[in-house]
Structures are given as structure tokens and as C-alpha cells.
PDB file of C-alpha atoms in Angstrom:
ATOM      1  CA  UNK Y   1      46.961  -1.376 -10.030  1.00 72.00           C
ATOM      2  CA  UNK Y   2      45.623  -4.823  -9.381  1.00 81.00           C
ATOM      3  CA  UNK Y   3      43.468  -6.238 -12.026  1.00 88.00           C
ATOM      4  CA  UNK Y   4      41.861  -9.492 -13.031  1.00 93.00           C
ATOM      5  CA  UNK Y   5      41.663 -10.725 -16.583  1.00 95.00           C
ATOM      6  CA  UNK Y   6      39.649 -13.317 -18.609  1.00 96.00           C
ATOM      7  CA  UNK Y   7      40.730 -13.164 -22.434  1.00 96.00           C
ATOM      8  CA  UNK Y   8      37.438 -14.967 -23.793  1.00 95.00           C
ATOM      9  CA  UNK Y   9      34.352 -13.514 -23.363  1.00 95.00           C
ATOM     10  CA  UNK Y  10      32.848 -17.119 -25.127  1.00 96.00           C
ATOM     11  CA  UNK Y  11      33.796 -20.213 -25.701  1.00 97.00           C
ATOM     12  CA  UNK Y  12      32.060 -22.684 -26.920  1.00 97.00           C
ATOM     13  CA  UNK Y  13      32.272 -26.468 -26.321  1.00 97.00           C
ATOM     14  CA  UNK Y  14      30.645 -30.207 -26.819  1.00 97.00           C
ATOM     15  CA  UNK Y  15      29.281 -31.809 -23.809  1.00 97.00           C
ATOM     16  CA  UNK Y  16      31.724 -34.592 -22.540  1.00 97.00           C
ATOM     17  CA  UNK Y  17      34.908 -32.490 -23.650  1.00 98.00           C
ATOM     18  CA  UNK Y  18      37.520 -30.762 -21.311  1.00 97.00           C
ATOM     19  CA  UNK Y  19      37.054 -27.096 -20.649  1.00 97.00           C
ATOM     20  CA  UNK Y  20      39.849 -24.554 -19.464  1.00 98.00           C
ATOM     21  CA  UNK Y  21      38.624 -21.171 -18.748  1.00 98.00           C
ATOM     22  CA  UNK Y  22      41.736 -18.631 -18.377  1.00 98.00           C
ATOM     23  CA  UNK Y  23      42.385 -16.015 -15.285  1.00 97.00           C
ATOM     24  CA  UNK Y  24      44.919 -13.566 -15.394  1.00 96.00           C
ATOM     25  CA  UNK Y  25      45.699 -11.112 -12.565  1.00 93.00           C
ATOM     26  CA  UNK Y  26      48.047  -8.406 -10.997  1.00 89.00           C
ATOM     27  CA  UNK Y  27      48.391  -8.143  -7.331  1.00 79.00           C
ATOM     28  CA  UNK Y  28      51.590  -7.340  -5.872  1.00 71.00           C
ATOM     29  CA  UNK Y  29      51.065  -9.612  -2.797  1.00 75.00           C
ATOM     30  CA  UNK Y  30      50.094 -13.270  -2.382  1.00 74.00           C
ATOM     31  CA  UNK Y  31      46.329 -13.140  -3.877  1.00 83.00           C
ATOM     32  CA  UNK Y  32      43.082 -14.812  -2.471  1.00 89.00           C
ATOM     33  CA  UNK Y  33      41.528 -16.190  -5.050  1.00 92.00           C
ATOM     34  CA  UNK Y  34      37.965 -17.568  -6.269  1.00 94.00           C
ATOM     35  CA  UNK Y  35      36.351 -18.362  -9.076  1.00 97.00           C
ATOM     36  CA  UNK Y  36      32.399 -18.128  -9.203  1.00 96.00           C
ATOM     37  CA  UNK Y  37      29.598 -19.165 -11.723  1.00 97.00           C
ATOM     38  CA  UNK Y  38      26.396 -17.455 -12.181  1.00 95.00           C
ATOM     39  CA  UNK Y  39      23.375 -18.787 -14.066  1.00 92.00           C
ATOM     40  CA  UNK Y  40      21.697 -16.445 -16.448  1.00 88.00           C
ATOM     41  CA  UNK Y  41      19.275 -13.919 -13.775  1.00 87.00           C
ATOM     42  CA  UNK Y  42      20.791 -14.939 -10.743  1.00 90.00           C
ATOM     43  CA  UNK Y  43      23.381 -14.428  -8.470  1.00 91.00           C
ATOM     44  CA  UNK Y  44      26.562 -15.989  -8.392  1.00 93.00           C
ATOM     45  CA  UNK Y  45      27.932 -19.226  -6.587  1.00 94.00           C
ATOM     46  CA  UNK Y  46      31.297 -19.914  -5.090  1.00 93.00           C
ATOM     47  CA  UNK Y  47      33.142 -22.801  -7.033  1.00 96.00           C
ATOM     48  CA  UNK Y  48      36.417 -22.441  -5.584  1.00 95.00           C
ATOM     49  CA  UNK Y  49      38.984 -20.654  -3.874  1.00 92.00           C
ATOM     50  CA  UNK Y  50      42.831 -20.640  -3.171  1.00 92.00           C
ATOM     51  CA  UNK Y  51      44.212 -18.936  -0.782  1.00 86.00           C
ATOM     52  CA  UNK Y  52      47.720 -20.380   0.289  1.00 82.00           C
ATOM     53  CA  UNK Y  53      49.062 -24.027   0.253  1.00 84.00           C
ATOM     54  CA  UNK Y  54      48.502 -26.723  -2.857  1.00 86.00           C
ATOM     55  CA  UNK Y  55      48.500 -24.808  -6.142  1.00 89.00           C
ATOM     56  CA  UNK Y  56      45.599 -27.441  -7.065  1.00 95.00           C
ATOM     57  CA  UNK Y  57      42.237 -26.835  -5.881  1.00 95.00           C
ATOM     58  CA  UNK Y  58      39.176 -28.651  -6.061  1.00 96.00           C
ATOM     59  CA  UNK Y  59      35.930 -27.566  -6.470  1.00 96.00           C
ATOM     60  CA  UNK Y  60      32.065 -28.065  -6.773  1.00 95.00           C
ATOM     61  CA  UNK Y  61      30.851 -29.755  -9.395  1.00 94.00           C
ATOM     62  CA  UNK Y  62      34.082 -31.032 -10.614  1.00 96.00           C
ATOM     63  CA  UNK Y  63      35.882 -27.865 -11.234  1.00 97.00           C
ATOM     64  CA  UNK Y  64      39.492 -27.956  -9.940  1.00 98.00           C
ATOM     65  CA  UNK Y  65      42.059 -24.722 -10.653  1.00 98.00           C
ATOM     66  CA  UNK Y  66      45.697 -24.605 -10.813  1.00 96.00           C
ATOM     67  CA  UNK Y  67      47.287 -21.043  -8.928  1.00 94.00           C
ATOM     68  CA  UNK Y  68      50.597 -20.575 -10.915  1.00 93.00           C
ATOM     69  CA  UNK Y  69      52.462 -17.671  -9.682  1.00 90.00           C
ATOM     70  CA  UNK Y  70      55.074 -17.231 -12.269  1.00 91.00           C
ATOM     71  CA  UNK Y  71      52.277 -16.903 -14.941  1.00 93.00           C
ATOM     72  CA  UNK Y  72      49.808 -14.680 -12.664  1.00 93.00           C
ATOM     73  CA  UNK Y  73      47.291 -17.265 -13.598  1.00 95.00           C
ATOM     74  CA  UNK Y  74      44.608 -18.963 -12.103  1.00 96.00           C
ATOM     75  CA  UNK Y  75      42.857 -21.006 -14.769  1.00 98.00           C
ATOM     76  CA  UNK Y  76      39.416 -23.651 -14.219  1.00 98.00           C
ATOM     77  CA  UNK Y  77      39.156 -26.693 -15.593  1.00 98.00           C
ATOM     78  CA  UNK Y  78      36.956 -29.939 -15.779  1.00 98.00           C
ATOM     79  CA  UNK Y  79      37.240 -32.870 -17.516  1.00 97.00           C
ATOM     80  CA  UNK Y  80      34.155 -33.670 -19.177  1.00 97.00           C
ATOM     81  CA  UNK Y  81      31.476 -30.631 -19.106  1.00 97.00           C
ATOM     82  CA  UNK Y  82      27.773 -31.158 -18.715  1.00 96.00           C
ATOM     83  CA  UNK Y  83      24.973 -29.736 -20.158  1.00 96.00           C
ATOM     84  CA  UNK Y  84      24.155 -28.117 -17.240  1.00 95.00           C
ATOM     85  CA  UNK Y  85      27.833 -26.282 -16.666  1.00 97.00           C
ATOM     86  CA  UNK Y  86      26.243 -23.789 -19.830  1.00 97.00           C
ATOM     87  CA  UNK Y  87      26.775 -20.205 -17.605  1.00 97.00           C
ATOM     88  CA  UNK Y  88      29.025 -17.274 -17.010  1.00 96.00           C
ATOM     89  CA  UNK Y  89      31.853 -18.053 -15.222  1.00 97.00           C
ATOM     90  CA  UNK Y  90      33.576 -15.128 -13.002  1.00 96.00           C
ATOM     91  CA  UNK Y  91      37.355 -14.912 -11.923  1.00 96.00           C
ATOM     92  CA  UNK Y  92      38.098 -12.701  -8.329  1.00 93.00           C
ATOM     93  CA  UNK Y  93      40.484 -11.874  -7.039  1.00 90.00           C
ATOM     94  CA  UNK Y  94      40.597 -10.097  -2.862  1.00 85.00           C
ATOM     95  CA  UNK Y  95      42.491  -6.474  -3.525  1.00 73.00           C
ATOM     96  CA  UNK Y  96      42.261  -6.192   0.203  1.00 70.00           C
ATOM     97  CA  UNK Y  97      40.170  -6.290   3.344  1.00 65.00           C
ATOM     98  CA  UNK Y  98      36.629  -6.654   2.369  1.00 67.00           C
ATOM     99  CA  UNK Y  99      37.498  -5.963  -1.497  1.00 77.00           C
ATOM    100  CA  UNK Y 100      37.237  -8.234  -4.347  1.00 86.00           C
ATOM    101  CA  UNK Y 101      38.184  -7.533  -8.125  1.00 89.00           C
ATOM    102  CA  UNK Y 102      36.210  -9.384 -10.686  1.00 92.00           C
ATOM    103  CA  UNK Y 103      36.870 -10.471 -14.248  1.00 93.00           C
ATOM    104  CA  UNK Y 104      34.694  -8.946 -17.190  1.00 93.00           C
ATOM    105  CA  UNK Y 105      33.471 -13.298 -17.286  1.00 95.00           C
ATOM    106  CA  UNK Y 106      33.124 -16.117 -19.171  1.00 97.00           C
ATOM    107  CA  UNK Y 107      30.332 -17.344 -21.203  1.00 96.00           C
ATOM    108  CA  UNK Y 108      29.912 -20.516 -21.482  1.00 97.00           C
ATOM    109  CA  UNK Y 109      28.451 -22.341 -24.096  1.00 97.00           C
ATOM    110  CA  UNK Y 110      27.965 -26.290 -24.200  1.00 97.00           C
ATOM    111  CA  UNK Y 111      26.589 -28.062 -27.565  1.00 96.00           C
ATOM    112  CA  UNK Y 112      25.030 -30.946 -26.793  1.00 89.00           C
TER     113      UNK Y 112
ATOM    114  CA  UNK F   1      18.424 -22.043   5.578  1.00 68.00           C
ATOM    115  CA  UNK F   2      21.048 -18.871   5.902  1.00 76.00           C
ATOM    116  CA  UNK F   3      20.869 -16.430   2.799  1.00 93.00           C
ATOM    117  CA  UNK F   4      21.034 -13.240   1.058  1.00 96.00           C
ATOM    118  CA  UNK F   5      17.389 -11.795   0.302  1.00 96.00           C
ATOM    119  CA  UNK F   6      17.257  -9.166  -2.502  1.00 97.00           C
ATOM    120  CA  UNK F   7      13.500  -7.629  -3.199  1.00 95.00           C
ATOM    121  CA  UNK F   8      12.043  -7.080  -5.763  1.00 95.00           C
ATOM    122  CA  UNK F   9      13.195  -9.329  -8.886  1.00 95.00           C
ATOM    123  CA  UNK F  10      12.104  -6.912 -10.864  1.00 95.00           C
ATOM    124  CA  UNK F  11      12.087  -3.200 -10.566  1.00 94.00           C
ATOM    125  CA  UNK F  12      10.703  -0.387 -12.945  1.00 92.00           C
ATOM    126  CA  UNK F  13      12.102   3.583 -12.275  1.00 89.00           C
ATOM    127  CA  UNK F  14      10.294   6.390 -14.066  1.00 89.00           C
ATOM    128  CA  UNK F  15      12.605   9.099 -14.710  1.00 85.00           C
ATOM    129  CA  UNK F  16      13.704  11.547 -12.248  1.00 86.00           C
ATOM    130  CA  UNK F  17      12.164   9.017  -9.245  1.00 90.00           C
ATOM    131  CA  UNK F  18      14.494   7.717  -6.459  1.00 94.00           C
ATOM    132  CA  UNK F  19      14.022   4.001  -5.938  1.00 95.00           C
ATOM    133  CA  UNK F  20      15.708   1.578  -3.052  1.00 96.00           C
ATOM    134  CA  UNK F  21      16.373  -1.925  -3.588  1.00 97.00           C
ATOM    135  CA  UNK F  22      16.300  -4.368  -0.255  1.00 98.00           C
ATOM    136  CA  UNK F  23      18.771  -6.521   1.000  1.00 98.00           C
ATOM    137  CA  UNK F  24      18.791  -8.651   3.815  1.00 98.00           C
ATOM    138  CA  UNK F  25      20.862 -11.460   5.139  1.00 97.00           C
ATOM    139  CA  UNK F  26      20.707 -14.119   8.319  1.00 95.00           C
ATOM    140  CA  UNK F  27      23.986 -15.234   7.783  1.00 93.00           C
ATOM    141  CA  UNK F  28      25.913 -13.158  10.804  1.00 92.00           C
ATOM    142  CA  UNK F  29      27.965 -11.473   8.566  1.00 91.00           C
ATOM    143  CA  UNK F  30      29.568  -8.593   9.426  1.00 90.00           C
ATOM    144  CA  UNK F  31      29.974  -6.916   5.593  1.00 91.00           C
ATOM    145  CA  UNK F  32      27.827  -6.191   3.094  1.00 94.00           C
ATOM    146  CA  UNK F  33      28.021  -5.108  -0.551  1.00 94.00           C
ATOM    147  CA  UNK F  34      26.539  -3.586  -3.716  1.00 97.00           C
ATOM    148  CA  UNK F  35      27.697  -4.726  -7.129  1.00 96.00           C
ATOM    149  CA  UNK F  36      26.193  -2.959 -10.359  1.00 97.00           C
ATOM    150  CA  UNK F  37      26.358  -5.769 -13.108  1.00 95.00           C
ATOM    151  CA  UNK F  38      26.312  -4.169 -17.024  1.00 92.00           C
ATOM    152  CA  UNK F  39      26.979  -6.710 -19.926  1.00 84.00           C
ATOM    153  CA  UNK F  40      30.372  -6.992 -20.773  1.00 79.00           C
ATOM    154  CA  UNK F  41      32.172  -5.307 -18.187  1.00 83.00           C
ATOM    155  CA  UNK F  42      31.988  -7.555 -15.024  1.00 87.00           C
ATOM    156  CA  UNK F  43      30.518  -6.423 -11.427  1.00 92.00           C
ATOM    157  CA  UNK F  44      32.150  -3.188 -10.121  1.00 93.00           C
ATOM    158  CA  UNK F  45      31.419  -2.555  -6.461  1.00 93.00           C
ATOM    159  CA  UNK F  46      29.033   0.477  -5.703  1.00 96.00           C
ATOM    160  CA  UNK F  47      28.979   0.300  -1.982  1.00 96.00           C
ATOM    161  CA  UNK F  48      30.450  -1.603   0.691  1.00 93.00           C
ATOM    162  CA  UNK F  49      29.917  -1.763   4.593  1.00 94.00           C
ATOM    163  CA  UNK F  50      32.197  -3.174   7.207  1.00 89.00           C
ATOM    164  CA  UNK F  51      29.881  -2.812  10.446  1.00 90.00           C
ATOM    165  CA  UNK F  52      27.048  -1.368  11.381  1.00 93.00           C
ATOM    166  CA  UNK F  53      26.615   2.434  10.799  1.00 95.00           C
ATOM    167  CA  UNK F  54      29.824   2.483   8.898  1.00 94.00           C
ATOM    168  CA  UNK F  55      30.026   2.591   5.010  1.00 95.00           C
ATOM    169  CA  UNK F  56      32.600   3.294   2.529  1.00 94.00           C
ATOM    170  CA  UNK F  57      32.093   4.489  -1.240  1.00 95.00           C
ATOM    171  CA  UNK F  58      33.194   1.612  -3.987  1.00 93.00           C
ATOM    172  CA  UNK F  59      34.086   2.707  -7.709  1.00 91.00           C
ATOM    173  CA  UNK F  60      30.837   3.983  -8.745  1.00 95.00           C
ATOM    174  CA  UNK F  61      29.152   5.370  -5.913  1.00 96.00           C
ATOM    175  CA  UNK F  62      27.835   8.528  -7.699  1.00 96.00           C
ATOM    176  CA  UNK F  63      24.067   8.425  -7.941  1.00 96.00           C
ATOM    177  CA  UNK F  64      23.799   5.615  -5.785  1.00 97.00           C
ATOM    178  CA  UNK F  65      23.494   5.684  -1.491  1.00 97.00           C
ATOM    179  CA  UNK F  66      23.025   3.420   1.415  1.00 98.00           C
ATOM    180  CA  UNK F  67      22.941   2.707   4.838  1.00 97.00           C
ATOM    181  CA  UNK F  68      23.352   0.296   6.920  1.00 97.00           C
ATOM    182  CA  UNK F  69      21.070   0.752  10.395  1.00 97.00           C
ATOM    183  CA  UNK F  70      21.217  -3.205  11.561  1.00 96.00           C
ATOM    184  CA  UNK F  71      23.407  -5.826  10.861  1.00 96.00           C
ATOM    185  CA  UNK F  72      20.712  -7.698   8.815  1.00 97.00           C
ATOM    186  CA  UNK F  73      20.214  -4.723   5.751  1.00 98.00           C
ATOM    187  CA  UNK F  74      21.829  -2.926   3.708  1.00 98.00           C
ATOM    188  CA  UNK F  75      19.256  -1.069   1.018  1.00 98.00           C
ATOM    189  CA  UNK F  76      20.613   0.682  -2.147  1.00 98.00           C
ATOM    190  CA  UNK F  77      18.873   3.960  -3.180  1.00 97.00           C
ATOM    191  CA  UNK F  78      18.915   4.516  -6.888  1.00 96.00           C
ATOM    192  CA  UNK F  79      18.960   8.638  -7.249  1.00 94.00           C
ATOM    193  CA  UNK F  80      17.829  10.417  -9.762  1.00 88.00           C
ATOM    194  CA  UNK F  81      21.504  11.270 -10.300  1.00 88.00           C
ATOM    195  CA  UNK F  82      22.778   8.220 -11.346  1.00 88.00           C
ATOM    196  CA  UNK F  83      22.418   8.533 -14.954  1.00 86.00           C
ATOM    197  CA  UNK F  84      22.043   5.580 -16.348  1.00 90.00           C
ATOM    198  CA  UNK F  85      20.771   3.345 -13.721  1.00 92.00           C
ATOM    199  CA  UNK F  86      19.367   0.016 -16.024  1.00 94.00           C
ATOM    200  CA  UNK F  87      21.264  -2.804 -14.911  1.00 95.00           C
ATOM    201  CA  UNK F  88      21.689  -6.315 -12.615  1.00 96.00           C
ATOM    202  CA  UNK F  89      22.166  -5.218  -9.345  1.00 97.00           C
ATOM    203  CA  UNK F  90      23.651  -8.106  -6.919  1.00 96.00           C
ATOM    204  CA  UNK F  91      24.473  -7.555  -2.932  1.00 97.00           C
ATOM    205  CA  UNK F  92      26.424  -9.563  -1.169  1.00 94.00           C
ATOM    206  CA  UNK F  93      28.025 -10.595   2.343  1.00 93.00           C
ATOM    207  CA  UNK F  94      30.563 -12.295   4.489  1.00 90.00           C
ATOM    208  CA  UNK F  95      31.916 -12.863   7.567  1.00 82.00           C
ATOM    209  CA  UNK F  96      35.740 -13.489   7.577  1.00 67.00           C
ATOM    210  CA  UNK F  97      36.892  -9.533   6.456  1.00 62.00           C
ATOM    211  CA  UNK F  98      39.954 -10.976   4.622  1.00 60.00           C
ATOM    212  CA  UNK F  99      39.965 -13.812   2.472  1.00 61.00           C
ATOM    213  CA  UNK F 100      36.306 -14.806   3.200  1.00 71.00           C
ATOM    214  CA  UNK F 101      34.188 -15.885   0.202  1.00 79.00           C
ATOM    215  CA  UNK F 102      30.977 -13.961  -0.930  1.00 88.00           C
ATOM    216  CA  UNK F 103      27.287 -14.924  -0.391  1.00 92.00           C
ATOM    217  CA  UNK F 104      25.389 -13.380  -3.078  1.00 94.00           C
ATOM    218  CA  UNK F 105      21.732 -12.797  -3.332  1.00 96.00           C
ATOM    219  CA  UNK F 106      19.600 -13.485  -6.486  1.00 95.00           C
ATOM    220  CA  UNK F 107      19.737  -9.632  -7.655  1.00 96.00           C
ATOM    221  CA  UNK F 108      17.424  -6.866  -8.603  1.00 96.00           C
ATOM    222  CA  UNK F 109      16.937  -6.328 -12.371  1.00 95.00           C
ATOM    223  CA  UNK F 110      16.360  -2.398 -12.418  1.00 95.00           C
ATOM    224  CA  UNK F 111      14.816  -0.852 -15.816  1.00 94.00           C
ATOM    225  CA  UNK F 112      14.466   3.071 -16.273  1.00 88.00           C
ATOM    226  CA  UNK F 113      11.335   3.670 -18.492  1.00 85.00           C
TER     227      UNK F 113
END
């Protein structure tokens, strides 16, 4: 069955340090997919997506993601994290026409 | 400025009382969704709509039911028999069926009292 995992439900980091938030998921064809952030009582906002060609995509807000099919990953990253990057971060993944799977999310903590 | 529209905010459900949450969207998307958000376990998709009059049960559709009348709105009834019905509830469209990105709206917060 296809499925989309993020192992940390937290993390915690200082503001101006690199962040990696990991994606895992199982889909037996090539996946779409995105990764979305949503800001405590609202609704969430596209960051990024892959859905075929360079492995590295880029962003908003300086988020870029690396799609490594021999590790069924997907993992975010930026360099230096803001303040204002403090939210819940969502992995997807497209299980088929019209269908998305999310991740269980991310919170994101910065310390300033 | 295209969007999602979800009304109201904030919603209070007695028990035993049906209640339906609005959606609407001038984006010209064809599909349209329901997500039920809980703490801790992600968004799982309650209902999901292709075209107009057309809809098609997600993983929790029990307790829950829609329609979908115009291509603008998709409202989400709240039954009496869903359960446990106190949670974040988030729609959302797009256009491309495959591989398109999601618009979300700003959700509903629904609270049983």
C-alpha cells in the first residue's frame, strides 16, 4: 500500500542553522511529490514539488528537496532557518488521479 | 485574487445536530476535496469530487456527506453519525487531475459541545 512517512514529529532548531526535515514513501510507480507548510490555524501552502526530471528542487522561501529513488526519500532542506519558518511542515505524496497521501507532519520549532 | 473560501472559522455542534461547512473556490478547478485534520495523525481525505454532480467517498466518509451542485462549492455536512466530529477541517482544489498541486482554504475549526 502506498504510504508517506515523516520519522520526527519535532525538531527543534536555532535560527541561522541548517534544517533537514525527512520524507519517506512507498509507491510502486514514479511518485509526484510535494511538500507543504501550514502555519498554526490555517491552511497549508505549496513549497515544492517534483514530479520528473532534476532530483533537486527548489522552492519558496529557500526550501530546496532532493527526490532519491533508491532511498524512497524525499527530504527538505534550507540553509539557514528564520524565525518565521517556526510551522508544521507536511510531506505528499499523489497515490493517483486526484489523490494525495500525506505525512502525519513536522513541527517545527526555531529558538531564536 | 483566485482562492479557496471556507466559512465559518469557527464552528460550534450541539450533540445530535447536523452542521455543513462552506467551501467555495474561483480558481476554475475542476476537483475539490475534504480533509479532516486530528493532531498527530496527518490529513486523511473525507470526500473528494472530480466534476460536477460526481463524488467519490475518501477514507473516512462515514458520518460525513457532500455534494457538489456547481463547479464553485463543495459543502461538507457533519451528521450526527460521525462520532467524534471535533477537528480542523481543510478543503481543497485543483485543476490539473494528475500531478496538479493543491489550493487549500484557511479551514473550519469544528467543536462538539
Amino acid at each position: 500500500a502506498q504510504s508517506v512517512t515523516q520519522p520526527d514529529i519535532h525538531i527543534t532548531v536555532s535560527e541561522g542553522a541548517s534544517l533537514e526535515l525527512r520524507c519517506n514513501y512507498s509507491y510502486g510507480a514514479t511518485p509526484y511529490l510535494f511538500w507543504y507548510v501550514q502555519s498554526p490555524g490555517q491552511g497549508l501552502q505549496l513549497l515544492l514539488k517534483y514530479f520528473s526530471g532534476d532530483t533537486l528542487v527548489q522552492g519558496i522561501k529557500g526550501f530546496e528537496a532532493e527526490f532519491k529513488r533508491s532511498q524512497s526519500s524525499f527530504n527538505l532542506r534550507k540553509p539557514s532557518v528564520h524565525w518565521s519558518d517556526a510551522a508544521e511542515y507536511f510531506c505528499a505524496v499523489e497515490s493517483g488521479t486526484y489523490k494525495y497521501i500525506f505525512g502525519t507532519g513536522t513541527r517545527l520549532k526555531v529558538l531564536a | 485574487d483566485g482562492g479557496i473560501t471556507q466559512s465559518p472559522k469557527y464552528l460550534f455542534r450541539k450533540e445530535g445536530q447536523n452542521v455543513t461547512l462552506s467551501c467555495e473556490q474561483n480558481l476554475n478547478h475542476d476537483a475539490m476535496y475534504w480533509y479532516r485534520q486530528d493532531p498527530g495523525q496527518g490529513l486523511r481525505l473525507i470526500y473528494y469530487s472530480q466534476i460536477v454532480n460526481d463524488f467519490q467517498k475518501g477514507d473516512i466518509a462515514e458520518g460525513y456527506s457532500v455534494s457538489r451542485e456547481k463547479k464553485e462549492s463543495f459543502p461538507l455536512t457533519v451528521t450526527s453519525a460521525q462520532k467524534n466530529p471535533t477537528a480542523f477541517y481543510l478543503c481543497a482544489s485543483s485543476k490539473p487531475p494528475t500531478g496538479g498541486d493543491y489550493t487549500f482554504g484557511s479551514g473550519t475549526r469544528l467543536t462538539v459541545v
